[in-house]
Coordinates of C-alpha atoms in Angstrom, one line a residue:
M1 CA -1.4 -31.2 18.4
R2 CA -4.6 -30.3 16.6
I3 CA -4.3 -28.2 13.4
G4 CA -7.5 -26.8 12.2
K5 CA -9.1 -24.2 9.9
A6 CA -9.1 -20.7 11.1
R7 CA -10.5 -17.2 10.5
Y8 CA -7.8 -15.7 12.6
L9 CA -7.8 -12.2 14.1
A10 CA -10.2 -10.6 11.7
P11 CA -10.2 -6.9 12.5
V12 CA -13.6 -5.6 13.4
A13 CA -15.1 -3.4 10.7
A14 CA -18.0 -1.0 10.9
V15 CA -19.9 1.6 8.9
V16 CA -18.2 4.9 9.7
L17 CA -20.2 8.1 10.4
I18 CA -17.9 11.1 10.0
A19 CA -18.6 14.8 10.7
S20 CA -16.3 17.5 9.2
A21 CA -16.0 21.3 8.8
C22 CA -15.7 23.0 5.4
A23 CA -12.6 25.1 5.1
G24 CA -12.5 28.8 4.4
G25 CA -16.0 29.7 5.2
E26 CA -18.9 29.2 7.6
Q27 CA -18.5 25.9 9.4
E28 CA -21.2 23.3 8.7
S29 CA -21.7 19.7 9.6
R30 CA -21.1 17.3 6.7
E31 CA -22.1 13.8 7.8
R32 CA -22.6 10.7 5.7
E33 CA -22.0 7.0 6.1
L34 CA -19.0 5.4 4.5
S35 CA -19.4 1.7 3.9
A36 CA -16.7 -0.9 4.1
E37 CA -16.5 -1.3 0.3
D38 CA -18.2 0.0 -2.8
L39 CA -17.8 -2.0 -6.0
N40 CA -21.0 -1.2 -7.9
P41 CA -21.7 -4.9 -7.3
A42 CA -23.7 -7.2 -9.6
P43 CA -24.0 -11.0 -9.7
R44 CA -22.0 -12.7 -12.5
E45 CA -25.3 -13.9 -14.2
D46 CA -26.2 -10.3 -14.8
L47 CA -23.0 -9.6 -16.6
Q48 CA -21.9 -10.3 -20.1
E49 CA -19.0 -12.4 -21.2
G50 CA -16.3 -10.6 -23.1
G51 CA -15.3 -7.0 -23.5
T52 CA -12.4 -4.8 -22.5
M53 CA -11.9 -2.5 -19.5
V54 CA -9.4 0.4 -19.8
W55 CA -8.1 1.2 -16.3
A56 CA -6.2 4.4 -15.8
L57 CA -3.1 4.3 -13.6
N58 CA -0.8 7.1 -12.7
E59 CA 2.5 5.3 -13.3
Y60 CA 4.0 3.0 -15.9
A61 CA 6.1 1.0 -13.4
E62 CA 9.1 -1.0 -14.7
Q63 CA 9.9 -3.5 -11.9
H64 CA 7.0 -6.0 -11.4
N65 CA 8.7 -8.3 -8.9
M66 CA 6.9 -7.1 -5.8
A67 CA 9.5 -8.7 -3.5
H68 CA 12.0 -6.3 -5.0
T69 CA 12.5 -2.9 -3.4
N70 CA 11.5 -1.1 -6.6
G71 CA 8.4 -3.3 -7.1
N72 CA 6.6 -2.5 -3.9
L73 CA 4.1 -0.2 -5.5
A74 CA 0.3 -0.1 -5.6
N75 CA 0.3 0.3 -9.4
V76 CA 2.3 -2.9 -9.7
R77 CA -0.1 -4.8 -7.5
R78 CA -3.0 -4.0 -9.7
T79 CA -1.4 -6.0 -12.5
A80 CA 0.2 -8.7 -10.3
A81 CA -3.0 -9.5 -8.5
A82 CA -4.7 -10.4 -11.7
V83 CA -2.0 -12.7 -13.1
M84 CA 0.0 -14.1 -10.1
P85 CA -0.9 -16.6 -7.4
R86 CA -1.8 -15.7 -3.8
P87 CA -3.0 -18.1 -1.1
T88 CA -5.5 -15.8 0.7
R89 CA -8.6 -13.9 -0.1
Y90 CA -9.9 -11.2 2.3
D91 CA -13.4 -9.8 2.7
A92 CA -14.5 -6.2 3.3
E93 CA -14.6 -6.8 7.1
G94 CA -11.0 -8.0 7.2
G95 CA -11.8 -11.7 7.5
F96 CA -10.0 -14.2 5.4
E97 CA -10.1 -17.7 3.8
P98 CA -7.9 -19.7 1.5
L99 CA -8.1 -18.7 -2.2
T100 CA -9.0 -22.3 -3.3
D101 CA -7.8 -21.7 -6.9
Y102 CA -4.3 -22.0 -5.4
V103 CA -4.7 -23.4 -1.8
L104 CA -7.4 -25.9 -1.0
D105 CA -7.0 -25.6 2.7
Y106 CA -4.7 -24.2 5.4
G107 CA -4.8 -23.8 9.1
V108 CA -2.8 -23.0 12.3
S109 CA -2.1 -25.3 15.3
D110 CA -3.6 -24.5 18.7
D111 CA -0.3 -23.2 19.9
G112 CA 0.2 -21.0 16.8
L113 CA 3.5 -22.6 16.0
E114 CA 2.6 -24.6 12.9
V115 CA 0.7 -23.6 9.7
F116 CA -0.1 -26.3 7.1
Y117 CA -0.9 -25.7 3.5
E118 CA -2.7 -28.0 1.1
L119 CA -2.2 -26.8 -2.4
N120 CA -4.5 -27.1 -5.4
P121 CA -2.9 -29.7 -7.8
D122 CA -4.8 -28.1 -10.7
A123 CA -2.9 -24.9 -10.3
V124 CA -0.1 -24.5 -12.9
W125 CA 2.2 -21.8 -14.2
S126 CA 1.7 -20.5 -17.7
D127 CA 4.8 -22.6 -18.8
G128 CA 2.9 -25.7 -17.9
E129 CA 4.8 -26.5 -14.7
P130 CA 2.7 -27.2 -11.6
I131 CA 2.7 -24.8 -8.6
T132 CA 4.3 -26.9 -5.8
W133 CA 5.8 -26.6 -2.4
E134 CA 9.1 -25.8 -4.1
D135 CA 7.8 -22.5 -5.3
Y136 CA 6.7 -21.6 -1.8
E137 CA 10.0 -22.7 -0.3
A138 CA 12.0 -20.6 -2.8
N139 CA 9.9 -17.5 -2.1
W140 CA 10.4 -18.1 1.7
L141 CA 14.1 -18.5 1.4
T142 CA 14.6 -15.4 -0.6
R143 CA 12.1 -13.1 1.1
S144 CA 13.4 -14.1 4.5
G145 CA 16.9 -12.8 3.5
Q146 CA 18.6 -16.1 3.9
R147 CA 19.7 -16.6 0.3
D148 CA 23.3 -15.6 -0.7
G149 CA 23.6 -13.0 -3.4
D150 CA 22.6 -9.5 -4.2
F151 CA 18.8 -9.6 -3.7
Q152 CA 17.3 -6.2 -3.2
I153 CA 14.4 -7.3 -0.9
G154 CA 11.9 -4.7 0.2
S155 CA 10.9 -6.4 3.4
T156 CA 11.6 -9.7 5.2
V157 CA 8.7 -9.2 7.6
G158 CA 6.9 -12.5 8.4
Y159 CA 9.2 -14.7 6.3
D160 CA 12.0 -14.1 8.8
R161 CA 9.8 -15.6 11.6
V162 CA 9.6 -19.0 9.9
A163 CA 12.0 -21.3 11.7
E164 CA 11.6 -24.3 9.3
F165 CA 9.9 -25.2 6.0
V166 CA 8.7 -28.8 6.1
E167 CA 7.8 -30.6 2.9
G168 CA 4.6 -32.6 3.0
D169 CA 3.7 -36.1 1.8
D170 CA 3.5 -34.9 -1.8
D171 CA 4.3 -32.0 -4.1
Y172 CA 1.2 -30.2 -2.9
S173 CA 1.6 -29.9 0.8
F174 CA 3.9 -28.3 3.3
T175 CA 4.1 -26.9 6.8
L176 CA 5.7 -23.7 8.2
E177 CA 7.1 -24.0 11.7
F178 CA 7.6 -21.0 13.8
E179 CA 9.5 -20.4 17.0
E180 CA 6.8 -18.2 18.3
P181 CA 3.2 -17.6 17.1
Y182 CA 2.8 -15.4 14.0
S183 CA -0.8 -14.1 14.0
E184 CA -0.4 -12.7 10.5
W185 CA 0.5 -15.8 8.6
P186 CA -2.3 -15.4 6.0
T187 CA -0.3 -12.5 4.6
L188 CA 2.6 -14.6 3.4
F189 CA 3.2 -15.5 -0.3
N190 CA 1.2 -12.5 -1.7
P191 CA 2.1 -12.6 -4.5
L192 CA 3.9 -15.9 -5.2
Y193 CA 6.6 -16.0 -8.0
P194 CA 8.1 -19.1 -9.7
A195 CA 11.0 -20.7 -7.9
E196 CA 13.6 -20.0 -10.6
Y197 CA 12.8 -16.3 -10.4
M198 CA 13.4 -16.2 -6.7
E199 CA 16.5 -18.4 -6.6
D200 CA 18.7 -16.6 -9.2
E201 CA 19.7 -13.0 -8.4
E202 CA 19.8 -12.0 -12.1
L203 CA 16.3 -13.4 -12.7
F204 CA 15.1 -11.8 -9.4
E205 CA 16.3 -8.4 -10.7
E206 CA 15.5 -8.6 -14.4
G207 CA 12.9 -11.4 -14.9
Y208 CA 9.9 -9.3 -14.1
Q209 CA 11.3 -6.0 -15.4
K210 CA 8.5 -4.7 -17.7
A211 CA 7.6 -8.4 -18.2
Y212 CA 5.7 -11.3 -16.8
P213 CA 7.5 -14.3 -18.3
V214 CA 5.5 -16.7 -16.2
T215 CA 2.0 -16.1 -14.8
A216 CA -0.8 -18.1 -13.1
G217 CA -4.0 -16.2 -12.8
P218 CA -7.4 -15.6 -14.4
F219 CA -5.6 -13.2 -16.7
G220 CA -2.1 -13.6 -18.3
D221 CA -0.2 -13.0 -21.5
V222 CA 1.0 -9.6 -20.2
E223 CA 2.1 -7.1 -22.9
F224 CA 4.0 -3.9 -22.2
D225 CA 3.9 -1.0 -24.7
D226 CA 6.6 1.5 -23.9
V227 CA 5.3 4.0 -26.6
S228 CA 1.7 4.2 -25.3
E229 CA 2.7 3.3 -21.7
R230 CA 0.0 0.7 -21.6
I231 CA 0.0 -2.8 -20.0
T232 CA -2.5 -5.3 -21.5
I233 CA -3.5 -8.5 -19.8
S234 CA -5.7 -11.1 -21.5
K235 CA -8.1 -13.7 -20.3
N236 CA -6.3 -16.9 -19.4
E237 CA -8.1 -19.6 -21.5
D238 CA -6.2 -22.3 -19.5
W239 CA -7.4 -20.9 -16.1
W240 CA -8.7 -23.8 -13.9
G241 CA -10.9 -21.5 -11.8
T242 CA -14.0 -19.5 -12.4
P243 CA -13.4 -18.0 -15.9
A244 CA -12.8 -14.2 -16.2
L245 CA -15.7 -12.3 -17.7
L246 CA -13.6 -9.7 -19.5
D247 CA -11.5 -10.6 -22.5
E248 CA -8.8 -8.1 -21.5
I249 CA -7.9 -5.3 -19.1
I250 CA -5.7 -2.4 -20.4
F251 CA -3.8 -0.5 -17.7
D252 CA -3.3 3.0 -19.3
A253 CA -0.6 5.1 -17.5
M254 CA -1.2 8.8 -17.5
G255 CA -0.8 11.7 -15.2
S256 CA -3.3 11.8 -12.3
D257 CA -4.6 15.2 -13.4
A258 CA -5.3 13.8 -16.9
Q259 CA -7.4 10.8 -15.9
A260 CA -10.7 12.6 -15.4
G261 CA -10.5 14.2 -18.8
A262 CA -9.7 10.8 -20.3
F263 CA -12.7 9.3 -18.5
N264 CA -15.0 12.1 -19.6
N265 CA -13.9 11.6 -23.2
G266 CA -14.6 7.9 -23.1
E267 CA -10.9 6.9 -23.3
V268 CA -10.8 5.0 -20.0
N269 CA -13.6 3.2 -18.2
G270 CA -12.4 3.6 -14.6
F271 CA -9.9 5.5 -12.5
Y272 CA -9.2 6.5 -8.9
I273 CA -10.3 10.1 -8.4
G274 CA -8.9 10.4 -4.9
T275 CA -8.2 14.0 -4.2
D276 CA -8.4 15.4 -7.7
G277 CA -10.8 18.3 -7.1
A278 CA -10.8 19.5 -10.7
G279 CA -11.5 16.0 -12.0
Y280 CA -14.3 15.5 -9.5
E281 CA -16.0 18.7 -10.6
L282 CA -15.7 17.6 -14.2
I283 CA -17.4 14.3 -13.8
K284 CA -19.4 14.3 -10.6
D285 CA -22.7 15.1 -12.4
R286 CA -21.8 13.3 -15.6
D287 CA -24.5 11.0 -17.0
G288 CA -23.4 7.3 -17.0
A289 CA -20.8 7.8 -14.3
Y290 CA -20.7 5.8 -11.0
L291 CA -18.7 7.3 -8.1
T292 CA -17.8 5.1 -5.2
E293 CA -17.9 6.1 -1.5
A294 CA -16.2 3.8 1.0
V295 CA -13.3 3.6 3.5
N296 CA -10.1 3.3 1.6
H297 CA -7.2 1.1 2.9
G298 CA -4.6 3.8 2.7
H299 CA -3.5 7.2 4.0
R300 CA -1.7 10.2 2.7
F301 CA 1.2 11.6 4.6
I302 CA 4.4 13.6 4.4
S303 CA 7.6 11.6 4.5
L304 CA 10.7 13.0 6.0
N305 CA 14.1 11.5 5.0
G306 CA 15.8 10.9 8.3
A307 CA 19.0 10.2 6.6
S308 CA 19.3 13.8 5.5
P309 CA 21.8 15.8 7.7
R310 CA 19.2 18.4 8.1
L311 CA 16.6 15.9 9.3
E312 CA 18.6 13.3 11.2
D313 CA 17.9 15.1 14.5
V314 CA 14.5 14.0 15.8
R315 CA 13.9 17.5 17.2
V316 CA 14.0 19.0 13.7
R317 CA 11.5 16.4 12.5
Q318 CA 9.3 17.1 15.4
A319 CA 9.6 20.8 14.7
V320 CA 8.6 20.3 11.1
S321 CA 5.5 18.3 12.2
L322 CA 4.5 21.0 14.7
A323 CA 4.9 23.8 12.1
I324 CA 2.6 22.2 9.5
D325 CA -1.1 22.6 10.0
T326 CA -2.2 19.2 8.6
D327 CA -5.9 20.1 9.2
V328 CA -5.6 23.0 6.8
L329 CA -3.8 20.8 4.2
S330 CA -6.5 18.1 4.6
E331 CA -9.4 20.5 4.3
V332 CA -8.0 22.2 1.3
T333 CA -7.5 18.8 -0.4
L334 CA -10.6 16.9 0.7
D335 CA -13.1 19.8 0.5
A336 CA -12.4 19.9 -3.2
V337 CA -13.9 16.4 -3.6
E338 CA -16.6 16.9 -0.9
W339 CA -15.0 14.2 1.3
P340 CA -15.3 14.1 5.1
V341 CA -12.3 15.5 7.0
T342 CA -11.8 13.9 10.4
G343 CA -8.5 15.5 11.4
E344 CA -7.4 12.1 12.7
V345 CA -5.2 9.5 11.0
N346 CA -3.7 6.3 12.3
R347 CA -0.8 4.8 10.3
L348 CA -1.7 1.2 11.1
L349 CA -5.5 1.1 11.6
R350 CA -8.2 2.3 9.3
S351 CA -11.3 4.0 10.7
S352 CA -13.3 0.9 9.9
Q353 CA -11.1 -1.3 12.1
N354 CA -11.3 -2.3 15.8
G355 CA -9.4 0.1 18.1
Y356 CA -8.9 2.9 15.6
R357 CA -7.8 6.1 17.3
D358 CA -5.8 9.3 16.9
N359 CA -2.4 9.2 18.6
S360 CA -0.9 12.5 17.5
E361 CA -1.2 14.5 20.7
G362 CA 1.9 16.7 21.3
Y363 CA 3.5 15.8 17.9
G364 CA 0.8 16.3 15.2
E365 CA -0.7 19.5 16.6
F366 CA 0.0 22.9 15.0
D367 CA 2.2 24.7 17.5
T368 CA 4.8 27.1 15.9
A369 CA 6.1 28.3 19.3
A370 CA 7.0 24.7 20.3
A371 CA 8.5 24.2 16.8
E372 CA 10.8 27.3 17.2
E373 CA 12.0 26.1 20.6
L374 CA 12.9 22.7 19.3
L375 CA 14.8 24.2 16.4
D376 CA 16.8 26.4 18.7
E377 CA 17.6 23.4 20.9
A378 CA 18.8 21.5 17.8
G379 CA 21.2 24.3 16.9
W380 CA 19.3 25.9 14.0
T381 CA 18.9 29.5 15.0
L382 CA 17.2 32.4 13.3
E383 CA 19.5 35.5 13.2
E384 CA 18.0 38.9 13.5
G385 CA 16.9 40.2 10.1
E386 CA 17.2 36.8 8.4
N387 CA 14.4 34.6 7.1
V388 CA 16.1 31.2 7.1
R389 CA 17.7 29.4 10.1
T390 CA 21.3 28.4 10.0
N391 CA 23.5 26.2 12.1
A392 CA 27.0 26.7 13.6
D393 CA 28.6 25.8 10.2
G394 CA 26.5 28.4 8.4
D395 CA 24.3 25.9 6.6
T396 CA 20.8 27.0 5.9
L397 CA 17.8 24.9 7.0
T398 CA 16.7 24.4 3.4
L399 CA 14.7 21.2 2.7
D400 CA 14.1 19.8 -0.8
W401 CA 10.5 18.7 -1.3
V402 CA 10.0 16.6 -4.4
V403 CA 6.6 16.5 -6.1
S404 CA 5.3 14.8 -9.2
D405 CA 4.9 17.3 -12.0
D406 CA 1.6 15.7 -13.0
L407 CA -0.1 15.7 -9.6
A408 CA -1.6 19.1 -8.6
V409 CA -2.5 18.0 -5.1
A410 CA 1.2 17.2 -4.3
Q411 CA 2.3 20.5 -5.7
D412 CA -0.2 22.4 -3.6
E413 CA 0.8 20.5 -0.5
G414 CA 4.5 21.4 -1.1
D415 CA 3.7 25.0 -1.7
I416 CA 1.3 25.5 1.3
A417 CA 3.4 23.5 3.7
G418 CA 6.4 25.5 2.5
Q419 CA 4.7 28.7 3.4
M420 CA 3.9 27.3 6.9
L421 CA 7.5 26.2 7.5
A422 CA 8.8 29.6 6.4
E423 CA 7.0 31.0 9.5
V424 CA 9.5 29.2 11.7
G425 CA 12.5 29.8 9.5
I426 CA 12.6 26.6 7.5
E427 CA 13.0 27.2 3.7
V428 CA 11.4 24.7 1.4
D429 CA 12.6 24.1 -2.2
V430 CA 9.8 22.4 -4.1
Q431 CA 11.2 20.4 -6.9
H432 CA 9.0 19.2 -9.7
V433 CA 10.0 15.8 -11.1
P434 CA 8.5 13.5 -13.7
G435 CA 5.8 11.3 -12.3
N436 CA 7.4 8.0 -13.5
A437 CA 10.7 9.1 -11.9
L438 CA 9.3 10.2 -8.5
F439 CA 9.8 6.8 -6.8
P440 CA 12.6 5.0 -8.7
E441 CA 14.9 8.0 -8.9
Y442 CA 14.0 10.1 -5.9
I443 CA 12.1 8.6 -3.0
I444 CA 13.3 5.0 -3.1
P445 CA 17.0 5.8 -3.4
G446 CA 16.6 8.6 -0.8
N447 CA 17.2 11.6 -3.1
Y448 CA 14.8 13.8 -1.3
E449 CA 14.2 15.4 2.1
M450 CA 10.4 15.8 2.0
A451 CA 7.6 14.3 -0.1
S452 CA 3.9 13.6 0.2
Y453 CA 2.4 10.3 -1.1
V454 CA 0.2 7.4 -0.1
L455 CA 0.7 4.1 1.5
T456 CA -2.0 1.5 0.8
G457 CA -2.7 -1.6 2.7
V458 CA -2.3 -5.0 1.0
N459 CA -4.1 -6.9 3.8
P460 CA -6.1 -6.1 6.9
Y461 CA -3.1 -6.6 9.2
A462 CA -0.7 -4.0 10.6
G463 CA 2.4 -6.1 11.2
G464 CA 3.6 -6.0 7.6
S465 CA 4.1 -2.2 8.1
K466 CA 7.2 -3.1 10.0
G467 CA 8.9 -3.0 6.6
N468 CA 7.8 0.6 6.1
Y469 CA 8.7 1.8 9.6
G470 CA 11.3 -0.6 11.1
M471 CA 15.0 -0.6 11.5
P472 CA 17.5 -1.5 8.6
D473 CA 18.7 -5.0 8.1
A474 CA 22.1 -6.4 9.1
D475 CA 23.7 -4.8 6.0
G476 CA 22.3 -1.4 6.8
E477 CA 19.7 -1.5 4.1
W478 CA 16.4 0.2 4.9
G479 CA 14.3 -1.7 2.3
N480 CA 10.7 -0.4 2.2
N481 CA 11.3 2.2 5.0
L482 CA 11.7 5.2 2.7
A483 CA 12.0 7.6 5.7
R484 CA 15.2 5.9 6.8
T485 CA 14.7 6.4 10.5
S486 CA 13.3 4.2 13.3
T487 CA 14.1 2.8 16.7
E488 CA 14.7 -0.6 18.3
E489 CA 11.6 -0.1 20.4
I490 CA 9.4 0.3 17.3
D491 CA 10.9 -3.0 16.0
D492 CA 10.2 -4.8 19.2
K493 CA 6.6 -3.6 19.4
F494 CA 6.0 -4.8 15.9
D495 CA 7.4 -8.2 16.8
E496 CA 5.0 -8.3 19.8
L497 CA 2.1 -7.2 17.6
M498 CA 2.7 -10.0 15.1
S499 CA 2.5 -12.6 17.8
E500 CA -0.7 -11.3 19.4
T501 CA -4.0 -13.1 18.7
D502 CA -6.4 -11.2 20.9
P503 CA -8.1 -8.5 18.8
D504 CA -8.3 -5.9 21.5
R505 CA -4.7 -6.3 22.6
Y506 CA -3.6 -6.3 19.0
A507 CA -5.4 -3.0 18.4
E508 CA -3.8 -1.6 21.6
L509 CA -0.3 -2.6 20.4
A510 CA -1.0 -1.0 17.0
N511 CA -1.9 2.2 18.7
E512 CA 1.3 2.0 20.8
I513 CA 3.4 1.7 17.7
D514 CA 1.6 4.5 16.0
R515 CA 2.3 6.7 19.0
L516 CA 6.0 5.8 18.8
L517 CA 6.0 6.7 15.1
W518 CA 4.6 10.1 16.1
E519 CA 7.4 10.6 18.6
E520 CA 10.1 9.6 16.1
V521 CA 8.2 11.5 13.3
V522 CA 8.9 8.9 10.8
T523 CA 6.1 10.4 8.8
I524 CA 3.4 13.1 9.2
P525 CA 0.0 11.6 8.4
M526 CA -2.5 14.0 6.9
F527 CA -5.7 12.0 6.1
E528 CA -7.2 8.7 5.2
R529 CA -7.3 8.4 1.5
P530 CA -10.8 8.8 0.0
G531 CA -12.4 5.7 -1.4
L532 CA -13.5 7.7 -4.4
H533 CA -13.3 6.0 -7.8
A534 CA -15.2 6.8 -11.0
M535 CA -16.4 4.2 -13.5
D536 CA -18.8 3.6 -16.2
E537 CA -22.1 2.8 -14.5
N538 CA -22.3 -0.4 -16.6
L539 CA -19.0 -1.7 -15.2
H540 CA -19.4 -3.8 -12.1
N541 CA -17.4 -5.4 -9.3
W542 CA -14.7 -2.8 -9.5
G543 CA -14.1 0.3 -7.4
E544 CA -13.3 0.6 -3.7
F545 CA -12.5 -2.7 -2.0
G546 CA -11.5 -1.4 1.5
L547 CA -10.0 -4.1 3.8
A548 CA -10.6 -6.8 1.2
S549 CA -7.4 -5.3 -0.3
D550 CA -7.9 -6.4 -3.8
Y551 CA -10.5 -7.3 -6.5
V552 CA -12.0 -10.6 -7.6
Y553 CA -10.6 -10.0 -11.1
E554 CA -12.6 -12.7 -12.8
D555 CA -15.9 -11.1 -11.6
I556 CA -15.2 -7.7 -13.1
G557 CA -17.5 -7.2 -16.0
W558 CA -20.0 -5.2 -18.1
A559 CA -23.7 -5.3 -17.6
A560 CA -25.5 -7.6 -20.0
E561 CA -27.5 -5.9 -22.7
D562 CA -31.2 -6.1 -22.4

């Protein structure tokens, strides 16, 4: 059986030309090309060694074990990706290759049932211990759900498909054996944590709680400051790879609506603008600012908690979807930052990927008459003279929508959607909660009925999204599926997807799953997230990475002085 190198199932990327209509006035065509990435690029030889980057984030996250349910956050990944190992590096087109700082080589057998890894023997943890097959095996055992103990694992996807872990001839080689092909094997072990922090349930829970006790990246020595809500990472002088240009990166947590002002005042060097219209107006013409334009690997949506007694009936969720005009919500939000509005979103494929299409027909369209009919069928009736529907028990159809108190766009979405839902007799109670509490105290534990937020891709593949949209585990835990509803058919389609190696069939399966998610109304997609970042024009190799899914942290740097 031949085992060889592979660039396996790279999704096809393309420059995207998008036309849109401006909201609230005379329609006009707004077309422009969006590239696959925009990093204000510069070669390393044109950049200086040293310096600090202050990077604004909208959350001071506590749990930094990304395998943990509470650690599965984009803000956590920004730090973890700079200081923790991962075996794969992606490019803007979705292709991949081994990240040789950690893995010298890997490949898959012709039948897709074996994947070998040859580790870099120079790679060591910050405590001096080598990174060996034992670390990978410990991560696999825990993340596959096999280990005894109370491990709050966000997702077992991919790891649960490994039938056997086979140690190699030395400490730096091993093979994964699968019972059926797993086309998305490059996504595994991202990031990797030391064996002892994956084997012990207490260390799994607390070891990376506002701490990085052991690291292995171009940056390390991670310091958390609870007073300023800053995380500082420093250049790893013992790094065996290409040295980092920057001396340190400071992640400064602040409200999303405060970031543009901080940038304008010179307090931060870069931040994600996204949909902050006021922030965009403040800095779009600012001297010395560079704004990125590219396809972002994420989408914004409304999440419905299917575990709520008011939303457990799929007909109610379908009615909610039909009663909300997402085109209006998208236009209000995206016009504020002069970003193209397509009116189409796919949960699993970005518009730069092979096979991307809209699958919302009949479920994502604005149709209040159909919504009212579904609500009547579900037993939520609107009595004459009343404004809110009730059921046979006299309960009102009142939905709690939680929003971050420091994100104006979320507050607007809740208010506008609430007005729309009121037209069909659904009352919305918009609850403002602290930004740092939104996920750990409300969305993750299920203390909400509706919320709007973003899912960002961590690799070019769609199969990992099974954790976000699939069924609960054997213990009834939903893990990363924060909507708490799904079907066995969705699970089965994800399993088929992850075994598929033909790009066209893979895309077709992804679209079939997206259609099933529309039927189940697990979420209500609104728009692809803008790849709109702001940075100092002298900062390079940072911004919008698209399907590459992360930065080359050691190449981020400041332009050399003339």
